[in-house]
Short mmCIF file of C-alpha atoms and ligand atoms in Angstrom, two decimals:
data_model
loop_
_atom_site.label_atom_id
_atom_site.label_comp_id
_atom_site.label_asym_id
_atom_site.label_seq_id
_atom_site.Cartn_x
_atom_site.Cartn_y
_atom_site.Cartn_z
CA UNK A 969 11.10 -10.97 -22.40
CA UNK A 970 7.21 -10.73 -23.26
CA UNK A 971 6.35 -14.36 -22.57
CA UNK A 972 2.65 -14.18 -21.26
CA UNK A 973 1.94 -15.12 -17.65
CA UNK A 974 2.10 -19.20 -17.37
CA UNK A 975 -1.37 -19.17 -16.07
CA UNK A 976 -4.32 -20.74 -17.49
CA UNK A 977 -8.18 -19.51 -17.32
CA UNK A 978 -8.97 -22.42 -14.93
CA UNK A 979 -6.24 -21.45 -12.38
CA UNK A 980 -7.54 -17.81 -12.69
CA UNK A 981 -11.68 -18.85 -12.41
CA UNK A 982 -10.76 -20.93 -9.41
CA UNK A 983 -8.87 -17.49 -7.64
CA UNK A 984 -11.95 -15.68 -8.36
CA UNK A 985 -14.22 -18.38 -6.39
CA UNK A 986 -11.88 -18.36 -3.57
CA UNK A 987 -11.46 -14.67 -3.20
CA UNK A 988 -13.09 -12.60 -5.68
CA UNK A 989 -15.83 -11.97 -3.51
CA UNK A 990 -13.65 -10.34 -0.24
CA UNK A 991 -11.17 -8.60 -3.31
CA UNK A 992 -14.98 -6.87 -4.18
CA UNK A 993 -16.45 -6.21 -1.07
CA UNK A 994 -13.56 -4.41 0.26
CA UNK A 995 -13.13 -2.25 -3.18
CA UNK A 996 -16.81 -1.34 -3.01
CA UNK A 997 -15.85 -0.47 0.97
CA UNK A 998 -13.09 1.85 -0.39
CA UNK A 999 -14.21 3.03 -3.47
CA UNK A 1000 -17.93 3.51 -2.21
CA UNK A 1001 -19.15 2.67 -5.79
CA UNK A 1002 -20.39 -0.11 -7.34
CA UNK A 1003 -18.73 0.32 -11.00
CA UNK A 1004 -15.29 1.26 -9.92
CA UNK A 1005 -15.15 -1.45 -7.54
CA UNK A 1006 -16.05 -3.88 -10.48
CA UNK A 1007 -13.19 -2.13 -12.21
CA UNK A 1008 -10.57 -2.80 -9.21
CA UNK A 1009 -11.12 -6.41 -9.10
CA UNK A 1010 -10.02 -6.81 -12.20
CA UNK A 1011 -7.09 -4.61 -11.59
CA UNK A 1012 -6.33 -6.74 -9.17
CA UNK A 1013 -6.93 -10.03 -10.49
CA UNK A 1014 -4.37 -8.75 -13.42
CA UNK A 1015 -2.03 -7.81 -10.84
CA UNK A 1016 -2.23 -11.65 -9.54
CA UNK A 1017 -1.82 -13.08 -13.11
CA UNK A 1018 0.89 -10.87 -13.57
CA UNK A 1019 2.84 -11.54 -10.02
CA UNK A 1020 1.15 -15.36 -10.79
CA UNK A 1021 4.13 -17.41 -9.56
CA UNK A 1022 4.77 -15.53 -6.50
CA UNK A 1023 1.04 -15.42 -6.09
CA UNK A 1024 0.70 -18.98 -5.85
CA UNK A 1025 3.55 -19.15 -2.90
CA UNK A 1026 1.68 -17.01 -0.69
CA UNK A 1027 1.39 -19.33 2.22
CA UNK A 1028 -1.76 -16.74 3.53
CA UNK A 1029 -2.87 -15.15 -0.12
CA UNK A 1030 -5.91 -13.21 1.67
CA UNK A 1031 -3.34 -10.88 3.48
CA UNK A 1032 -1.67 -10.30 0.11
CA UNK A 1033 -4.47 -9.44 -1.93
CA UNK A 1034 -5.73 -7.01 1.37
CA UNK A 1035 -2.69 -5.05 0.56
CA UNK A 1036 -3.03 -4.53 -3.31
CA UNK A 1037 -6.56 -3.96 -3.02
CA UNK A 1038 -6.51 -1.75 -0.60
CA UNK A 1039 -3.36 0.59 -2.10
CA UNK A 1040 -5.13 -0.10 -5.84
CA UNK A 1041 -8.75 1.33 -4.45
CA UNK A 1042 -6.57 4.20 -2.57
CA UNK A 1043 -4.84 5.06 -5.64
CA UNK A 1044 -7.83 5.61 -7.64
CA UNK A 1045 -9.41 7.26 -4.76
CA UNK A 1046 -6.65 10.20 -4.82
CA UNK A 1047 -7.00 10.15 -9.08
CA UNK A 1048 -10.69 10.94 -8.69
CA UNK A 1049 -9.78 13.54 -6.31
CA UNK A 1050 -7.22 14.68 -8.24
CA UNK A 1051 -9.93 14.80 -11.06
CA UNK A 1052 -12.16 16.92 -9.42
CA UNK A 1053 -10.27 19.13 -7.56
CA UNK A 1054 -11.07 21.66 -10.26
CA UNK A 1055 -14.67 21.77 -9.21
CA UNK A 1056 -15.22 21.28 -5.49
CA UNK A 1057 -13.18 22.80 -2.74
CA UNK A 1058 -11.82 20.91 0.34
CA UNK A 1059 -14.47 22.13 2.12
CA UNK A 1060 -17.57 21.54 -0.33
CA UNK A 1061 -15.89 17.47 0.16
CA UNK A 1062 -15.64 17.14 3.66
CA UNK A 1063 -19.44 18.40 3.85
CA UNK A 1064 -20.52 15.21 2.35
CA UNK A 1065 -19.25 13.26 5.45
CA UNK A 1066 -22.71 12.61 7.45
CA UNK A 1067 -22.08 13.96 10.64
CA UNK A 1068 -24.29 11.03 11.94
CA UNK A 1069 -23.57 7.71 11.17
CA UNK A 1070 -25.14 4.20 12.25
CA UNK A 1071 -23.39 1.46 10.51
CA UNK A 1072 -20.83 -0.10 8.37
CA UNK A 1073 -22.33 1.43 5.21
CA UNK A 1074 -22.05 4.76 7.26
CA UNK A 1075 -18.66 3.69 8.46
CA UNK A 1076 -17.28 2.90 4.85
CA UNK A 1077 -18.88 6.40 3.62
CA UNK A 1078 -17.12 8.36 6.31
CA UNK A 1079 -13.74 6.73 5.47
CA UNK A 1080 -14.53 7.09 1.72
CA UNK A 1081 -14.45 11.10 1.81
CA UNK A 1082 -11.45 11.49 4.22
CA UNK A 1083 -8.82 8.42 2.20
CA UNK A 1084 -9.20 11.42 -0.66
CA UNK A 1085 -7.40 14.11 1.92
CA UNK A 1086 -5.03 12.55 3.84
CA UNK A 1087 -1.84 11.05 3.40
CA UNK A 1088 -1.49 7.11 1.71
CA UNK A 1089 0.21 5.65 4.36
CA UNK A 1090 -1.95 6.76 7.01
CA UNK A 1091 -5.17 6.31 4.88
CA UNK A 1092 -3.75 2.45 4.54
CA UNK A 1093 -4.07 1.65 7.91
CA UNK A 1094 -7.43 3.68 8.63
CA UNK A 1095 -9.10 1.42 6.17
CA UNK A 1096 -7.45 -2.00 8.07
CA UNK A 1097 -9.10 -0.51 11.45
CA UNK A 1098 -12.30 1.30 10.55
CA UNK A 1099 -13.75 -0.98 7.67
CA UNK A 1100 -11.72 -4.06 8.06
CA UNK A 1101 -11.88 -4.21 12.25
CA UNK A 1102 -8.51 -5.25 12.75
CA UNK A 1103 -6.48 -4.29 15.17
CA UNK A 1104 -2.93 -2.60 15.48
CA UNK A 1105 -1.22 -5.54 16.48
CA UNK A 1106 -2.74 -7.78 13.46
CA UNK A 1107 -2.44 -4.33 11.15
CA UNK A 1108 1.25 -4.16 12.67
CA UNK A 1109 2.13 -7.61 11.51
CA UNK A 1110 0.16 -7.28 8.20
CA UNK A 1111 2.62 -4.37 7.64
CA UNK A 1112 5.96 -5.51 9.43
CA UNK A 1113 5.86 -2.37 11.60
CA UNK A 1114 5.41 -1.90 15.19
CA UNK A 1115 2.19 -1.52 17.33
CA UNK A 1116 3.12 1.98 18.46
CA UNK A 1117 3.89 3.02 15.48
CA UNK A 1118 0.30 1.76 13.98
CA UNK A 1119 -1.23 3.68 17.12
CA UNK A 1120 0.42 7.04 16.38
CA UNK A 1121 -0.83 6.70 12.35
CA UNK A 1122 -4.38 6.09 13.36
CA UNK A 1123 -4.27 8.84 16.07
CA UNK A 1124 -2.55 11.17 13.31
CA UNK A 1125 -5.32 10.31 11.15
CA UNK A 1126 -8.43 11.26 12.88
CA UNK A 1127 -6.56 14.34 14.20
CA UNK A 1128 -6.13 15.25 10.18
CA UNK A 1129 -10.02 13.99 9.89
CA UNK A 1130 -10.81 16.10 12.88
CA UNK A 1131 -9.30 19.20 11.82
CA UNK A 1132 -10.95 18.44 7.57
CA UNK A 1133 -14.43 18.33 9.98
CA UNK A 1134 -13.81 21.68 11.36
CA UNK A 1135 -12.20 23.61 8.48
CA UNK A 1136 -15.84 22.47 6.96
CA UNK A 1137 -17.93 23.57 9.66
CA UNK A 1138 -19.08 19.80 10.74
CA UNK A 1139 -19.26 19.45 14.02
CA UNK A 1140 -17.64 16.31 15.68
CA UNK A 1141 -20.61 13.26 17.35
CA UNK A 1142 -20.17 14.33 20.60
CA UNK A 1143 -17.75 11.33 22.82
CA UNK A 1144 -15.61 10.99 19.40
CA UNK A 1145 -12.43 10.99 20.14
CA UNK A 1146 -12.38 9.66 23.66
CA UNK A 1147 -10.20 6.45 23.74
CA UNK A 1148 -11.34 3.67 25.46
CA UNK A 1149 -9.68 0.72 26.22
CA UNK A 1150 -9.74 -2.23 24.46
CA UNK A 1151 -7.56 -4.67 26.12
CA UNK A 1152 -5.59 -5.53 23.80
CA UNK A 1153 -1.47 -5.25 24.26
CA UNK A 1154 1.18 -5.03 22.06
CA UNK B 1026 8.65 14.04 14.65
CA UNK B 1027 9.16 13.60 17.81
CA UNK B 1028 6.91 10.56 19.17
CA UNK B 1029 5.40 10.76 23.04
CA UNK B 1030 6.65 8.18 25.50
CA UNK B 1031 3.29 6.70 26.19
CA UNK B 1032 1.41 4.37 23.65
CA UNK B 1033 -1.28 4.83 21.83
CA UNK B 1034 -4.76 4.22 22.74
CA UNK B 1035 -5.92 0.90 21.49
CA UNK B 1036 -9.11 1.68 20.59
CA UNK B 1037 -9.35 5.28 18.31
CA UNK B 1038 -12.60 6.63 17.28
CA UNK B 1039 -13.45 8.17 13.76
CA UNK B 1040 -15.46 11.30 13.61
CA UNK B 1041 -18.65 10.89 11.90
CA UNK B 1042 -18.02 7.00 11.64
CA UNK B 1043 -20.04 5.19 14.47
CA UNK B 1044 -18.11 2.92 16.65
CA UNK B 1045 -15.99 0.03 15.83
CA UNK B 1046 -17.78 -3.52 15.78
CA UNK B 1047 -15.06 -5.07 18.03
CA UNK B 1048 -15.65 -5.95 22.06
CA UNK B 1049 -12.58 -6.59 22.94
CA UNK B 1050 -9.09 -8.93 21.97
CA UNK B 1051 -10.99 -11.62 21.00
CA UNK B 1052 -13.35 -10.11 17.96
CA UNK B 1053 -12.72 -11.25 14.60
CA UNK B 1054 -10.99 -8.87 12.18
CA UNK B 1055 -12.79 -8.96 8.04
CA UNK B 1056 -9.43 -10.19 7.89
CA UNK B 1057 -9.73 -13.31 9.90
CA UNK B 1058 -13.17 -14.05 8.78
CA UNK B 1059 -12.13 -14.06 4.93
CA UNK B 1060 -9.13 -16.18 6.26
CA UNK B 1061 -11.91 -18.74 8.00
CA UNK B 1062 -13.48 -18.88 4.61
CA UNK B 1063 -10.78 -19.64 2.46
CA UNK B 1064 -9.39 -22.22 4.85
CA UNK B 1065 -5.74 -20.11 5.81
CA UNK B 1066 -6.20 -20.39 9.72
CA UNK B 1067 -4.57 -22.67 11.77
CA UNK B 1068 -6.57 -25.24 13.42
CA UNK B 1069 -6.35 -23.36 16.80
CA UNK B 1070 -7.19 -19.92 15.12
CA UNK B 1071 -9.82 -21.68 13.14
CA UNK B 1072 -11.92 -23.36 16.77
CA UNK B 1073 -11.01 -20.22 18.59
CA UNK B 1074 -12.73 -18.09 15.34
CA UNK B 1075 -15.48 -20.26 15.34
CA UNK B 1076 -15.67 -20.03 19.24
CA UNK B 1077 -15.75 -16.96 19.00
CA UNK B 1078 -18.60 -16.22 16.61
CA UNK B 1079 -20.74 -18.29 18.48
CA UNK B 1080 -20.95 -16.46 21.63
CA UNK B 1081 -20.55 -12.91 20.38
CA UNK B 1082 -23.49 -11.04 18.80
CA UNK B 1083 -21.45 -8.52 16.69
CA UNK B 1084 -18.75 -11.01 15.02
CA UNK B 1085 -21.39 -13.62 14.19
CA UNK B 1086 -23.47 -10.61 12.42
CA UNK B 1087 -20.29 -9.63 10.59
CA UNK B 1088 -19.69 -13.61 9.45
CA UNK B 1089 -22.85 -13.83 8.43
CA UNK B 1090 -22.51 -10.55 6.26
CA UNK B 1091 -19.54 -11.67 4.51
CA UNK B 1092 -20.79 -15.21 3.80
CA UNK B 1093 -23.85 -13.70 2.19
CA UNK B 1094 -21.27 -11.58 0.05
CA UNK B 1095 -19.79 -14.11 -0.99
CA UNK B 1096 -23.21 -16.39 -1.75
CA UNK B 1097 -23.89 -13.53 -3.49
CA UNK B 1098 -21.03 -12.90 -5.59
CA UNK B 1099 -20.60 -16.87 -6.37
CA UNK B 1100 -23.79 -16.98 -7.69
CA UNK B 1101 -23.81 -13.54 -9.88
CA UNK B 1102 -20.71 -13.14 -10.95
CA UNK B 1103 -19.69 -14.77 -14.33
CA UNK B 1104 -16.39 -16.42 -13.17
CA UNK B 1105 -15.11 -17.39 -16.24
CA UNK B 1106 -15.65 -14.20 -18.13
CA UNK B 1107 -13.94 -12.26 -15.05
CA UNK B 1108 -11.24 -14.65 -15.92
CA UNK B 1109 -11.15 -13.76 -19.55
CA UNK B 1110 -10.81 -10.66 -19.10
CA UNK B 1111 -8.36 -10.27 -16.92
CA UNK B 1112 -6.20 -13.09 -18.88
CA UNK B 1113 -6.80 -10.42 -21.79
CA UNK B 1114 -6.16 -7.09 -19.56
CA UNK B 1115 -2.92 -8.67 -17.93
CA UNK B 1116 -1.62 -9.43 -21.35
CA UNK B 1117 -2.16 -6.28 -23.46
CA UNK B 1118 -0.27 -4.60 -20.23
CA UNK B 1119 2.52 -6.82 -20.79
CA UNK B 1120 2.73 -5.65 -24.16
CA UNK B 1121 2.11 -2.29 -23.67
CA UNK B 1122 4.73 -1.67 -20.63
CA UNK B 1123 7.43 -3.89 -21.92
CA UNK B 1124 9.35 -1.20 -23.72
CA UNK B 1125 8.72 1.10 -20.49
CA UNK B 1126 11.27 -1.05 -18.17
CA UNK B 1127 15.11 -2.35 -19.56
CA UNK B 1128 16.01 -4.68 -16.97
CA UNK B 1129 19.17 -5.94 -17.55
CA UNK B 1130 21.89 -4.86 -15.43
CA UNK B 1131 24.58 -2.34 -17.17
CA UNK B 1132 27.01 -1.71 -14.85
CA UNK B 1133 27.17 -1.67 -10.49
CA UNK B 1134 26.74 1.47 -8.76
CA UNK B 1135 29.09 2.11 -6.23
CA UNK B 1136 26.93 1.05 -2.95
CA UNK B 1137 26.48 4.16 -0.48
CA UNK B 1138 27.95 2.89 2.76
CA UNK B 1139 26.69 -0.62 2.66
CA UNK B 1140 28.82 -3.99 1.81
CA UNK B 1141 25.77 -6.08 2.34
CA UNK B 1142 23.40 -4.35 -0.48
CA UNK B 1143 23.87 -4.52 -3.83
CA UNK B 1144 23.06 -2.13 -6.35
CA UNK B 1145 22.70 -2.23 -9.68
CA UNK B 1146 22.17 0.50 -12.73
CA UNK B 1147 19.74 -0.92 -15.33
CA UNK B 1148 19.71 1.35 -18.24
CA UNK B 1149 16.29 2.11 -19.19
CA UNK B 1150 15.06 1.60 -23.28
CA UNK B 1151 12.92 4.66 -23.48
CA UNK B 1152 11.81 7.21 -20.29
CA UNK B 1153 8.57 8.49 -21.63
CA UNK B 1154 5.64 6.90 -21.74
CA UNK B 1155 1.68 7.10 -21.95
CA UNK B 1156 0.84 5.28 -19.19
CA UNK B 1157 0.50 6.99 -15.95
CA UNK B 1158 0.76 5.48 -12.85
CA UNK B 1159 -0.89 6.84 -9.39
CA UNK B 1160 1.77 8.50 -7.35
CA UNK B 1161 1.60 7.69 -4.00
CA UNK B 1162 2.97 9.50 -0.47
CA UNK B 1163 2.65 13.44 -2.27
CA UNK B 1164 4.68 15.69 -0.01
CA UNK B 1165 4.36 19.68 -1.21
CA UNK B 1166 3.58 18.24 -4.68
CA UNK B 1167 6.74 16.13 -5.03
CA UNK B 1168 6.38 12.23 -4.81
CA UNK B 1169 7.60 9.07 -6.18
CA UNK B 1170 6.22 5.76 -7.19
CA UNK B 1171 8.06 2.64 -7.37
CA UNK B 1172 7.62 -0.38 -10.19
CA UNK B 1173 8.81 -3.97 -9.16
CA UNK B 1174 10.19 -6.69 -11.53
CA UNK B 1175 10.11 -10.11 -9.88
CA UNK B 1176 12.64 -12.29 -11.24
CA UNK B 1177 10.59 -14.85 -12.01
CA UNK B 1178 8.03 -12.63 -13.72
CA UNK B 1179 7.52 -11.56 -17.17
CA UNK B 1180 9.72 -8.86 -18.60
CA UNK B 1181 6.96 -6.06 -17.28
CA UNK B 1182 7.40 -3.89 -14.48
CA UNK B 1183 4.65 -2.85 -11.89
CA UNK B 1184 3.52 -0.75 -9.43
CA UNK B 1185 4.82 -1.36 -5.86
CA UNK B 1186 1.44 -1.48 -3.88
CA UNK B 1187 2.89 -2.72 -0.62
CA UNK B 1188 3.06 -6.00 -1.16
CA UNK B 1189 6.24 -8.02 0.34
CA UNK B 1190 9.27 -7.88 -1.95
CA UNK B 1191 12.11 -10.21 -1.92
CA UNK B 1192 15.88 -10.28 -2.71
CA UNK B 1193 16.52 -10.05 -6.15
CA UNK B 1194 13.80 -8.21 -6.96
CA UNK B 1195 14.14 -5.26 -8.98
CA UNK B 1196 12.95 -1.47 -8.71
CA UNK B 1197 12.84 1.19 -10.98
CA UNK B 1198 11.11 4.48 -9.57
CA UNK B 1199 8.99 7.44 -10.97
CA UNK B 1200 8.97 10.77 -10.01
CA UNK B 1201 6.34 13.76 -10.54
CA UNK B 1202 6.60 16.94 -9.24
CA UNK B 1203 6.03 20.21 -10.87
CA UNK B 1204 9.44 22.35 -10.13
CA UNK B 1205 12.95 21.05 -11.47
CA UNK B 1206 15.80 20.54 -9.25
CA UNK B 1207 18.17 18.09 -8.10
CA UNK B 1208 17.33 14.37 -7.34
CA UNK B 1209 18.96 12.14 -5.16
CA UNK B 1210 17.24 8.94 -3.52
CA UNK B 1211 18.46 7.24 -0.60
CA UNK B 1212 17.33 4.04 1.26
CA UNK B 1213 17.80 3.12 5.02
CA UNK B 1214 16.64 -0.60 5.31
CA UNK B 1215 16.06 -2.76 9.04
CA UNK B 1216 19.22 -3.28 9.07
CA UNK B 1217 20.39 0.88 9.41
CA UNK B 1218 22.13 0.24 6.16
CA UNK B 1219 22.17 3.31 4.41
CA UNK B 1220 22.47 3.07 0.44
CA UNK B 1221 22.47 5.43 -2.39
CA UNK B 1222 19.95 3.89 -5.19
CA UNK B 1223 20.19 7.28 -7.47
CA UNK B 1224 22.13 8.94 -9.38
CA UNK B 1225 25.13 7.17 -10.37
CA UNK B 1226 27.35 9.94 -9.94
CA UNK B 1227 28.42 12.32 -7.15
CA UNK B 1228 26.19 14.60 -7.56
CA UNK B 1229 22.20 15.12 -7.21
CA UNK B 1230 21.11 15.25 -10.51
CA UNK B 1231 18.74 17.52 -12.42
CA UNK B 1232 15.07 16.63 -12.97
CA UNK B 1233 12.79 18.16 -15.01
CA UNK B 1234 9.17 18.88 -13.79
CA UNK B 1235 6.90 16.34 -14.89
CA UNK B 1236 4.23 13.92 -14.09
CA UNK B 1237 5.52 10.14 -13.71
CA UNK B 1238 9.32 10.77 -15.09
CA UNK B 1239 11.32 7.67 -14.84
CA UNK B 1240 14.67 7.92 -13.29
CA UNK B 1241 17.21 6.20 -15.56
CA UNK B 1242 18.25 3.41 -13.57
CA UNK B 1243 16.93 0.62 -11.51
CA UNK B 1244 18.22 -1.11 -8.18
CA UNK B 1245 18.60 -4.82 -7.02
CA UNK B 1246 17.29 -5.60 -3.77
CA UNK B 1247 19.63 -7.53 -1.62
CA UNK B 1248 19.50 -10.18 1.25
CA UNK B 1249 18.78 -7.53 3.93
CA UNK B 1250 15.20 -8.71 5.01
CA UNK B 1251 13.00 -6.52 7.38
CA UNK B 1252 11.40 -2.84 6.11
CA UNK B 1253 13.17 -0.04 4.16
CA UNK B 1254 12.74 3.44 3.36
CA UNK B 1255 13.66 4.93 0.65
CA UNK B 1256 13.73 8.59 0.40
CA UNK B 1257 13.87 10.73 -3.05
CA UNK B 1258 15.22 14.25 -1.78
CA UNK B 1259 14.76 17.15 -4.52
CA UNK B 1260 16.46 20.38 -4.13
CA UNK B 1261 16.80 23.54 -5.74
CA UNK B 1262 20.57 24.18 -6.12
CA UNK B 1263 23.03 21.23 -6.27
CA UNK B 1264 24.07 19.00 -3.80
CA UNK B 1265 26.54 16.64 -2.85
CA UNK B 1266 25.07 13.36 -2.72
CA UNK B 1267 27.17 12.33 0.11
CA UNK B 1268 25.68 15.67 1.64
CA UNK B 1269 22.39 14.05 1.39
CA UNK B 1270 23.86 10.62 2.56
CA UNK B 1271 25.57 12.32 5.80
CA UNK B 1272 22.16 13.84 6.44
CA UNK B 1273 20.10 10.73 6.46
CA UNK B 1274 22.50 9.54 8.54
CA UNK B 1275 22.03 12.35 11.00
CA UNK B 1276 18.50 11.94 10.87
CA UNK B 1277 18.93 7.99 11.69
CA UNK B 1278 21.26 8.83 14.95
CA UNK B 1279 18.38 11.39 16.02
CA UNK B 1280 15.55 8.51 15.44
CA UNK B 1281 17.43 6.19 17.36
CA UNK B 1282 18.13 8.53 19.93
CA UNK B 1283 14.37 9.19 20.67
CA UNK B 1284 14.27 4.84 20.89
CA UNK B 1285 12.84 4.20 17.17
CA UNK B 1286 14.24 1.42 15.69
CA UNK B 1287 15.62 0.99 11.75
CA UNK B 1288 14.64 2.30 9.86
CA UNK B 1289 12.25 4.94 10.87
CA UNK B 1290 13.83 8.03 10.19
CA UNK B 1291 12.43 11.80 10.50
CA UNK B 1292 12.68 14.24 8.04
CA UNK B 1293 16.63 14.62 6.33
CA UNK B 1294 16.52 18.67 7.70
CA UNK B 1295 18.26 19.59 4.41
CA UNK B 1296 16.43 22.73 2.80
CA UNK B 1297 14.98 20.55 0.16
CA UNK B 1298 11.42 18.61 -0.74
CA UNK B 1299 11.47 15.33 0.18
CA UNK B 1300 9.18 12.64 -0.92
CA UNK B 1301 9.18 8.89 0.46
CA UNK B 1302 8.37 5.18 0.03
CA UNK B 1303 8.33 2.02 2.10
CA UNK B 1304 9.45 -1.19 1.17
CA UNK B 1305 9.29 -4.97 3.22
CA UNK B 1306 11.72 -7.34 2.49
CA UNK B 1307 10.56 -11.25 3.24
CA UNK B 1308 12.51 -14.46 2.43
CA UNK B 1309 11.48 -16.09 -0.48
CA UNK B 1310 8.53 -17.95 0.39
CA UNK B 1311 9.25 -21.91 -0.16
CA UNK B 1312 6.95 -23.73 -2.59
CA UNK B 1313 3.49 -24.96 -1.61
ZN1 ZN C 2443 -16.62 -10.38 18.70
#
């Protein structure tokens, strides 16, 4: 009981060359701020120290830390929200999506404001397609679920982000919402 | 709940997001580029990755992008104070969360309906505490969060983020939701086993309203591998907890009447609030 993780600052420096740098990017993706994503790669790298020893069995540790960094930054996404739900209505929030958008940044900004409103689980995997690019088969296997059943979260989720846009008054891109086909099977 | 016949789409748009970078199967996920970096392809993904990057536009763009990041971060960041302090942050949250979790076992629960999982009550020290946790999965302002012990981890507990949990691991679960009522929490896992993992007794019992209340025992994960949902059910008035059992069970015969496999239930249909998590189960992963 207590012992502190068998991990030395060596090990730990050499985890942050190998991955700090995707563990940041993606918070800052998330989180859409520069501070808090410092913050969450540290929460993180604790989180690794702490699960060290099953850590260091991961035979594909990228795919791991995806997952904690992803429900970490969607965590404290909600607890902001939570935060100032006292001050700005659902509304006032979904205004700040641009209702034009060109690139990643944009891309990362739009998903920022709608992770707040909609459910964890479907907010999980509309991070893995719109700001990581995967798609549903590789988010399927990163979450041992189905493709389908990846397919029906992400179309659940922009019908949610949809209906957020509309209860605010911001009107759709015009083609959104169109599927087109990607090739892909599964 | 009821799913459509037909798939999905494979490609879904975002409103106000512009469109996705990828062409077609053969893009390049974040995911697969990081994993080119830190050397966790195969050799075939690895020359088909590379391949790949150098004939399309958009993936070589997004390569380039993330080796600059991590130029960039290699040659700002101050490695070895990052390391400090998260050496320093990991250990005052040992210390600081260690009375939170008791994790011995006390005494076996009988096990729902299931030979194969085994269950085990792990009187907790002390329920209250300072920290609080995010809750995740809020349904009508009920929810639950779940800590994990690994058994080969020190004695603190921590938040379930998704990752892949094995047999033996433990879990202890939070609740927060602002009415009282009547707890019980139920898990189907991917093998349609269905088990009770709370309360001890026969009956759901009462919870007070609160933010990121313990519940005062803990469960044992068995050999069962595949994904598992466990559902906390909170009603007003008391209930049965085989009630609640013979509901999910209903609710699993309906799912796999509409073709969806263990354990992806629907909703229980009893008149209560019902709040849910999601666990995978993996086989120990051998020693690198
Ligand atoms: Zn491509």
């Amino acid at each position: 009981m207590g012992r502190p993780p068998s991990v030395d600052r060596a090990e730990i420096e050499g985890l942050y060359r190998s991955y700090g740098a995707l563990v940041r990017r993606r918070a800052r993706s998330i989180l859409n701020d520069d501070r808090e994503a410092e913050d969450a790669l540290q929460e993180v790298f604790v989180r690794v120290i702490k699960s060290v020893a099953d850590f260091r069995r991961q035979s594909q540790p990228s795919t791991w830390l995806y997952r904690i960094t992803t429900n970490l930054c969607l965590n404290r996404v909600r607890d902001a929200r939570r935060r100032r739900a006292r001050l700005a209505s659902v509304g006032d929030s979904a205004k700040a999506i641009p209702p034009t958008a060109t690139g990643p940044a944009e891309t990362a900004a739009t998903v920022h404001n709608l992770l707040a409103q909609l459910p964890q689980d479907l907010a999980e995997i509309a991070v893995y397609y719109f700001v990581d690019e995967m798609d549903q088969a590789e988010i399927a296997r990163l979450l041992g679920v189905s493709r389908r059943t990846i397919g029906y979260r992400l179309e659940r989720f922009v019908a949610q982000a949809r209906q957020l846009l509309a209860e605010a008054g911001v009107a759709p891109p015009g083609g959104l919402g169109v599927p087109k086909t990607e090739g892909e099977s599964g | 709940m009821t799913e459509p016949p037909t798939d999905p789409p494979n490609d879904i748009a975002l409103p106000g997001a512009p469109a996705r970078r990828r062409l077609g199967p053969g893009c390049a996920s974040d995911l697969t580029l990081d994993q080119l970096a830190t050397g966790e392809l195969s050799v075939a993904e690895r020359a088909a990755t590379l391949g790949h990057i150098g004939l399309c536009a958009a993936c070589g763009q997004a390569h380039n992008r993330l080796q600059e990041s991590r130029a960039t971060f290699a040659s700002t960041a101050n490695l070895a104070a990052l390391a400090a302090d998260a050496l320093s942050r990991a250990q005052a949250t040992t210390s600081q969360r260690r009375w939170l979790f008791g994790w011995a076992p006390r005494l076996a629960l009988p096990v729902g309906l299931s030979a194969a999982a085994v269950v085990m009550a792990l009187a907790l020290l002390m329920p209250s505490s300072g920290v609080a946790p995010p809750d995740t999965r809020t349904k009508g302002g009920f929810s639950l969060s779940t800590y994990v012990k690994h058994p080969d981890q020190e004695s603190a507990g921590t938040l379930h983020l998704g990752e892949p949990l094995h047999p033996g691991d433990r879990l202890q679960f939070r609740y927060n939701g602002s009415d009282a009522g009547f707890l019980t929490v139920v898990a189907v896992d991917g093998a349609g086993q269905i088990s009770i993992y709370f309360p001890p007794g026969e009956t759901a019992q009462k919870i007070q309203p609160g933010r990121d209340l313990p519940l005062p025992s803990a469960v044992e994960l068995d050999g069962t591998l595949g994904r598992e949902i466990i559902v906390a059910v909170r009603c007003a008035a008391p209930i049965a907890v085989s009630d609640v059992v013979a509901a999910a069970r209903r609710a699993q015969s309906l799912a796999g009447n509409n073709g969806r496999p263990a354990p992806d239930i629907g909703p229980l249909g009893l008149p209560c609030v019902e709040a849910r998590q999601e666990i995978t189960k993996i086989a120990q992963p051998k020693t690198r």
